Coordinates of C-alpha atoms in Angstrom, one line a residue:
E1 CA 119.2 76.9 93.3
W2 CA 116.3 76.0 91.0
L3 CA 118.5 74.2 88.3
G4 CA 118.5 70.4 88.4
H5 CA 116.7 67.1 88.0
W6 CA 114.0 66.9 90.8
V7 CA 112.3 63.6 91.7
Q8 CA 109.0 63.3 93.8
T9 CA 109.7 61.7 97.1
R10 CA 106.3 62.0 98.7
F11 CA 102.9 63.7 98.5
D12 CA 99.7 64.1 100.2
E13 CA 98.1 60.9 98.9
E14 CA 94.7 61.0 100.8
V15 CA 94.2 64.7 99.7
F16 CA 95.1 64.0 96.2
D17 CA 92.7 60.9 96.1
R18 CA 89.9 63.0 97.6
L19 CA 90.5 65.8 95.0
L20 CA 90.4 63.5 92.1
T21 CA 87.3 61.7 93.4
A22 CA 85.5 65.1 93.6
Q23 CA 86.4 65.8 90.0
G24 CA 85.0 62.6 88.9
V25 CA 88.1 60.8 88.0
P26 CA 87.4 57.0 87.9
F27 CA 89.1 54.7 90.3
P28 CA 91.5 52.9 87.8
L29 CA 92.7 56.3 86.7
R30 CA 93.1 57.6 90.2
H31 CA 95.0 54.5 91.1
L32 CA 97.4 55.0 88.1
M33 CA 97.8 58.6 88.9
K34 CA 98.7 57.8 92.6
T35 CA 101.6 55.5 91.5
F36 CA 103.2 58.1 89.1
V37 CA 106.4 59.5 90.5
G38 CA 106.6 63.1 89.3
E39 CA 109.9 64.6 88.0
R40 CA 111.0 68.1 86.9
V41 CA 114.1 69.1 85.3
V42 CA 114.9 73.0 85.4
S43 CA 117.6 74.1 83.1
V44 CA 118.8 77.0 81.0
D45 CA 118.9 76.5 77.2
E46 CA 121.4 78.1 74.7
D47 CA 119.2 81.1 74.3
G48 CA 119.3 81.8 78.0
N49 CA 115.7 80.8 78.5
V50 CA 114.6 79.0 81.9
V51 CA 113.2 75.5 80.7
V52 CA 111.0 73.3 83.0
M53 CA 110.7 69.7 81.6
S54 CA 108.0 67.6 83.4
K55 CA 107.7 63.8 83.1
K56 CA 104.3 62.8 81.4
I57 CA 101.9 60.7 83.4
G58 CA 101.4 57.1 82.5
F59 CA 104.6 56.2 80.4
D60 CA 107.0 55.1 82.9
L61 CA 106.6 51.3 81.9
I62 CA 107.3 52.0 78.2
K63 CA 109.6 55.0 78.1
K64 CA 109.9 58.2 80.1
M65 CA 108.3 61.0 78.0
W66 CA 108.6 64.7 78.9
S67 CA 106.6 68.1 78.3
K68 CA 108.7 71.1 77.8
L69 CA 107.8 74.7 79.1
I70 CA 109.9 77.8 78.7
V71 CA 109.3 80.2 81.4
G72 CA 107.3 83.1 80.1
G73 CA 106.9 81.3 76.8
E74 CA 104.0 80.2 74.7
P75 CA 101.7 77.5 76.3
S76 CA 102.4 73.9 75.7
K77 CA 99.4 71.6 74.4
M78 CA 99.6 67.8 74.6
E79 CA 97.3 64.8 75.0
V80 CA 97.8 62.5 77.9
L81 CA 95.7 59.2 78.4
G82 CA 92.8 60.8 76.4
Y83 CA 92.9 64.2 78.2
C84 CA 93.9 67.5 76.7
V85 CA 96.4 69.4 78.7
E86 CA 97.4 73.0 78.1
A87 CA 100.2 74.3 80.3
S88 CA 102.2 77.5 80.9
V89 CA 105.0 78.5 83.4
A90 CA 105.9 81.7 85.0
W91 CA 108.0 83.4 87.8
E92 CA 106.2 85.1 90.5
E93 CA 107.1 86.9 93.8
G94 CA 110.2 88.3 92.1
G95 CA 111.6 84.8 91.1
A96 CA 110.9 83.2 94.5
M97 CA 107.9 81.1 93.1
L98 CA 107.8 79.0 89.9
V99 CA 104.1 78.6 88.9
I100 CA 102.8 76.1 86.4
S101 CA 99.3 76.7 85.1
T102 CA 97.3 73.8 83.6
V103 CA 94.0 73.4 82.0
T104 CA 93.0 69.7 81.7
S105 CA 89.8 68.7 79.8
S106 CA 88.0 65.7 78.6
K107 CA 85.8 65.6 75.5
G108 CA 83.7 62.9 77.1
G109 CA 83.0 59.3 76.0
L110 CA 85.9 57.1 77.1
F111 CA 85.7 58.0 80.8
G112 CA 82.4 60.0 81.1
S113 CA 81.1 63.4 80.3
A114 CA 83.1 66.4 79.1
W115 CA 84.7 68.6 81.7
S116 CA 87.5 71.0 82.4
V117 CA 89.7 72.0 85.3
T118 CA 92.4 74.5 85.8
T119 CA 95.3 73.7 88.3
R120 CA 97.6 76.3 89.8
A121 CA 101.0 74.5 90.9
E122 CA 103.2 76.8 92.9
H123 CA 106.8 75.7 93.4
H124 CA 108.9 76.8 96.2
L125 CA 112.4 75.9 97.4
V126 CA 112.2 74.9 101.2
D127 CA 114.9 73.3 103.1
G128 CA 116.6 72.0 100.0
E129 CA 113.3 70.4 98.7
L130 CA 111.3 71.6 95.7
V131 CA 107.7 71.8 97.3
C132 CA 104.9 72.0 94.9
S133 CA 101.3 73.0 96.1
A134 CA 98.7 72.3 93.5
D135 CA 95.3 73.9 93.7
S136 CA 92.5 72.8 91.3
G137 CA 89.7 74.7 93.0
D138 CA 88.5 71.8 95.1
G139 CA 91.4 72.0 97.5
V140 CA 95.3 72.0 97.7
Y141 CA 97.6 69.0 97.8
R142 CA 101.5 69.1 98.2
A143 CA 104.2 67.1 96.6
W144 CA 107.7 67.3 97.7
F145 CA 110.8 66.7 95.2
T146 CA 114.5 66.1 96.0
R147 CA 117.3 67.2 93.7
Q148 CA 119.2 64.4 91.9
P149 CA 122.9 64.5 91.8
E150 CA 123.2 64.3 88.0
P151 CA 120.5 66.2 86.0
H152 CA 121.8 65.1 82.6
R153 CA 120.5 61.5 83.2
A154 CA 116.9 62.5 83.3
F155 CA 116.5 61.9 79.5
G156 CA 118.4 58.7 79.3

């Protein structure tokens, strides 16, 4: 049920904006983040590992770029728009929930002072949709994803 290419169809925009504002994210970056359409690709690699690919924010205009996480594997570290992001993914509730834990930090300078926030994104399958509830400590916002018919086109 989890395997496939999932594309965000809607999200709690007002809640998302309020949470980003509370975290001190500047308006131009908040605006960019609200235009981002999330994507996830869940697959099984040749070693039998469940792999979660997530589209990186901010690169749609140039080329889609992806982060790769192996469920239960080592955390992934990346830099996105000047922010350092460390993420890991695991199954919880006996495989009924996929959780991506992310620590995002800024060293300060470009957009303001240094800060760090941890986000827990719980993914559930509900009525054929992948529902993500993300909690960064200041509140929870949700995003809904729909499975696309041909997952192999995600990286084209």
